[in-house]
Structures are given as C-alpha cells and as structure tokens.
GROMACS .gro file of C-alpha atoms in nm:
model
  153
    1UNK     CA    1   3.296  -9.129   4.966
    2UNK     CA    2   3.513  -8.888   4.762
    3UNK     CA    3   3.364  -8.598   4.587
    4UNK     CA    4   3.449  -8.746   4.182
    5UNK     CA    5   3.221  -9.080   4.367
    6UNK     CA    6   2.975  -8.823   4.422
    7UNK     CA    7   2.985  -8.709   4.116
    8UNK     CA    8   2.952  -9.017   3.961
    9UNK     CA    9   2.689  -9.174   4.130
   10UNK     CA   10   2.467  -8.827   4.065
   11UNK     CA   11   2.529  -8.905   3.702
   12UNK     CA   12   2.446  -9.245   3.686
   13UNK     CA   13   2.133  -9.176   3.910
   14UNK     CA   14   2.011  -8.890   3.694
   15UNK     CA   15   2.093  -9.137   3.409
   16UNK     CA   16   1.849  -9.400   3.542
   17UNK     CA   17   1.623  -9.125   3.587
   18UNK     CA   18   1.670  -8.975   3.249
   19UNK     CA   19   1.625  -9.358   3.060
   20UNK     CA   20   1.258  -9.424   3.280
   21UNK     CA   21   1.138  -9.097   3.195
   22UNK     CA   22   1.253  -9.138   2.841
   23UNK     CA   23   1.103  -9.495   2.835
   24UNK     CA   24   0.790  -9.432   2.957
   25UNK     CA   25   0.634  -9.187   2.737
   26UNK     CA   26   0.668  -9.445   2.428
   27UNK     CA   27   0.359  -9.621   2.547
   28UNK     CA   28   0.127  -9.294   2.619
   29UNK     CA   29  -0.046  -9.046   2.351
   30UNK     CA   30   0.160  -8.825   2.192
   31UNK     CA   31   0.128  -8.485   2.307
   32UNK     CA   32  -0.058  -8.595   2.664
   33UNK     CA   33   0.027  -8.477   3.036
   34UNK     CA   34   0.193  -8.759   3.106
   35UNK     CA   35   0.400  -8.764   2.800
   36UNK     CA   36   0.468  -8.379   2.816
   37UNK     CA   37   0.547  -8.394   3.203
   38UNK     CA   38   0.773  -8.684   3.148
   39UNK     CA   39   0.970  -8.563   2.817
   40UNK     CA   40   1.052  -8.230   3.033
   41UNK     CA   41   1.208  -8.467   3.309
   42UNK     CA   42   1.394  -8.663   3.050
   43UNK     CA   43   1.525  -8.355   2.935
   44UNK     CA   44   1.629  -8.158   3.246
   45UNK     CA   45   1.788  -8.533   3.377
   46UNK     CA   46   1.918  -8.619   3.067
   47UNK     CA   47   2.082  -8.238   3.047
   48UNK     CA   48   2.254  -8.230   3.420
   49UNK     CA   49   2.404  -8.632   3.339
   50UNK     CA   50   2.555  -8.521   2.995
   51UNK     CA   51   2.673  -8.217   3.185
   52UNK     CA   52   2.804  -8.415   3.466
   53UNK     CA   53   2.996  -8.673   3.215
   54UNK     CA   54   3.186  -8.414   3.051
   55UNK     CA   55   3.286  -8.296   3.374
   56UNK     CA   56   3.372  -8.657   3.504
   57UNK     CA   57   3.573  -8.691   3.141
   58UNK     CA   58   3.815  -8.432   3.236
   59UNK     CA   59   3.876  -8.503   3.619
   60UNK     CA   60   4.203  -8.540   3.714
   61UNK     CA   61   4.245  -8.962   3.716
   62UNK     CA   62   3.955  -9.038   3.520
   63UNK     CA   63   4.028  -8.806   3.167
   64UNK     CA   64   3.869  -9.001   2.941
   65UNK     CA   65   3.822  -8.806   2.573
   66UNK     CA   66   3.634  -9.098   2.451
   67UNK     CA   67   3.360  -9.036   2.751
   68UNK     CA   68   3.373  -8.665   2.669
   69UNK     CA   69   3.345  -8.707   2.282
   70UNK     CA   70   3.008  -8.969   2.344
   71UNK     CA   71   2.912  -8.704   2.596
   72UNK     CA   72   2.909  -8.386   2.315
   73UNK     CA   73   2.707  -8.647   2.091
   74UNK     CA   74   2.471  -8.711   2.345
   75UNK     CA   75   2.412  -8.323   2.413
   76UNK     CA   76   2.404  -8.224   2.068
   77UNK     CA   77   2.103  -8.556   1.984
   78UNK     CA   78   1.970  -8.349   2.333
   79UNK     CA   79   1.939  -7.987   2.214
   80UNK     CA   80   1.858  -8.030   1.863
   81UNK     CA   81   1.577  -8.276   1.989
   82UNK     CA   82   1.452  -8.023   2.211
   83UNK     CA   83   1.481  -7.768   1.928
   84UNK     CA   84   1.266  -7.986   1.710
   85UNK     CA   85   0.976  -8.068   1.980
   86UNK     CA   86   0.986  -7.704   2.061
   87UNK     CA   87   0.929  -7.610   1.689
   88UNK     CA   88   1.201  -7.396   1.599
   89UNK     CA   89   1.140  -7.016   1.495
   90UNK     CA   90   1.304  -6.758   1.337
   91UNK     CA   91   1.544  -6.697   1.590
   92UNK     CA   92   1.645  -7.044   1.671
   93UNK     CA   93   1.773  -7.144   1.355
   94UNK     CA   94   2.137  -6.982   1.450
   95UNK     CA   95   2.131  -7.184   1.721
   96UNK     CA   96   2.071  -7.493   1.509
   97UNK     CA   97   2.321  -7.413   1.264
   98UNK     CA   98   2.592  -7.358   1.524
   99UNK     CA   99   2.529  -7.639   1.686
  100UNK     CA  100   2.553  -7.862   1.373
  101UNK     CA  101   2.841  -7.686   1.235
  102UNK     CA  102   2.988  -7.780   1.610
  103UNK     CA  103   2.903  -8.136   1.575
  104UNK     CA  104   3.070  -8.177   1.240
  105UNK     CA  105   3.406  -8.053   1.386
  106UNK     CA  106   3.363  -8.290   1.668
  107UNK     CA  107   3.262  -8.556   1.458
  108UNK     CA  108   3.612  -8.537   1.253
  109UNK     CA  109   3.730  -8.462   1.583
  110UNK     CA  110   3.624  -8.795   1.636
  111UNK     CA  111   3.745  -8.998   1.335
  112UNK     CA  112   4.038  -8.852   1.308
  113UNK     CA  113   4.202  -8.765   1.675
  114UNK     CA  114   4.263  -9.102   1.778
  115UNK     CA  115   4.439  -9.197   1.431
  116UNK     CA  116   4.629  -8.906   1.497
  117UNK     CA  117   4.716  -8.965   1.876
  118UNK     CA  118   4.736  -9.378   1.833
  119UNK     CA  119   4.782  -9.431   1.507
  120UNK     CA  120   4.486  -9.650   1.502
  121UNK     CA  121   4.114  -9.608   1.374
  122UNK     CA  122   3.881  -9.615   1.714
  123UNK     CA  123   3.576  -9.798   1.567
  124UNK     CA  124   3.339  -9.671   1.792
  125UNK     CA  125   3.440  -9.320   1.847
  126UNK     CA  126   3.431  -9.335   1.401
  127UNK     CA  127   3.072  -9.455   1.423
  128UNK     CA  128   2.973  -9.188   1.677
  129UNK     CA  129   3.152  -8.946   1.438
  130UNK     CA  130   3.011  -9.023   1.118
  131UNK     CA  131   2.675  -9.029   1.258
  132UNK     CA  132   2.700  -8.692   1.435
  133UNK     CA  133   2.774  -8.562   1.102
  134UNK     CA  134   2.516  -8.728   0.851
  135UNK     CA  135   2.279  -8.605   1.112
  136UNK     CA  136   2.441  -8.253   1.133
  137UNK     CA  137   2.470  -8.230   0.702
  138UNK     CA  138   2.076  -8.345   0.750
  139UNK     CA  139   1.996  -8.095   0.994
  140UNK     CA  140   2.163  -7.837   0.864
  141UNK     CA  141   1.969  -7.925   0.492
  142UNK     CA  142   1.670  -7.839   0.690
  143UNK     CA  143   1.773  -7.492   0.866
  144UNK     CA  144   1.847  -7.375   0.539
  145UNK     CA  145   1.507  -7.524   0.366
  146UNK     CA  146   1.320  -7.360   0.646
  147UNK     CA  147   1.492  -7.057   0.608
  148UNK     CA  148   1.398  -7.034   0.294
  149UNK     CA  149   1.040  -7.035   0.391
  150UNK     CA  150   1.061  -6.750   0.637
  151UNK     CA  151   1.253  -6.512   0.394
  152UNK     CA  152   0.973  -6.588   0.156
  153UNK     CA  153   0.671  -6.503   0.418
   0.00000   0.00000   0.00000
C-alpha cells in the first residue's frame, strides 16, 4: 500500500473511532466517567483525523481545497468545543477570539474563492462558510460579554 493509502485509511479509522466515541456519550450522564473518558477520546481522534485531512487535502494528486476548507471548519467546531467544556478563563479568551476572527476569513474564504476561481457559487462550501461565521460573530459576542465580566471582578 502507498504511504497517502496509509494515510488515508489512519484517517478514516480514527474517524470511525472519533464518531463511536462521540456517539456514545449521548446516552450516559452528563459529566460521568464514561462520558468524560469517552469525550477525551473523541477529542484526541477527532483532532489527529482533522489533522490528517488537511494533510491528505494538500498531497500531491489528491489537492482538494474543498476537503481542506470542511477540514478548518471541523477543527475550529473542535477547539472552540473543547474551549467551552473546558470553561474558558482569563487567558483563553485570545485564543477564542483568534480563532473566530480565523474562521470568519475562512468562511469568506469559502463563499467567495470558488466564485472567484470558477466563476460559480459552490453551495456547499457557502453553507459551511456562512455557518462558520454566524457561529464565529456568536462566539465572538460572547468573548467580549465575558470579558466584560472579568474586567469588572
């Protein structure tokens, strides 16, 4: 098998991994062993297959930009997650800004790249886009309300 096989079937198995682990804690109490154990494998197999399909998106013969654009969503959904279950403090709110300021570029990125390139509206990659930044706008909304808070303590 060639090494980008490799690489692929890693992803997709760290994928399957990442979905069952994901999955699973739905139907167990919130803030249990099992659900804690389980949302720490989702994250660590969720991180390396997001990590691995950016990678992929840019190998020679398989550059895909519309792979690598779902990939930054995914990641960004993946951090800001784990930001929020790991209740942000003081210092963690640059990180949460950045990263939605980041999203918003890549979500215009998004919309407007392919109209650029093509000519033509990709649908998908537009839906992707605009969510990434109504979630960012939201996110951001509530860096800045919590700032607020802290300054005020």
């Amino acid at each position: 098998m060639e090494e980008t096989q490799w690489v692929i079937t890693l992803h997709a198995i760290l994928g399957a991994v990442a979905l069952i682990s994901g999955a699973i804690p739905l139907f167990t109490f919130k803030g249990g062993i099992i659900h804690k154990s389980l949302g720490k494998i989702f994250f660590w197999t969720m991180s390396m297959s997001i990590l691995l399909a950016l990678v992929i998106a840019i190998l020679p013969g398989h550059v895909n930009y519309f792979l690598f654009a779902i990939g930054l969503f995914s990641l960004y959904l993946l951090l800001t997650g784990y930001l929020v279950v790991n209740q942000f403090h003081k210092k963690e709110f640059a990180l949460g800004k950045a990263l939605s300021t980041c999203m918003i570029i890549i979500g215009l990125a998004m919309l407007f790249l392919p109209l650029a390139l093509t000519g033509k509206i990709n649908l998908i990659l537009s839906i992707f886009g605009l969510a990434g930044m109504v979630l960012s706008v939201l996110d951001l909304r509530f860096f800045y309300s919590k700032n607020k808070e802290y300054k005020s303590m």
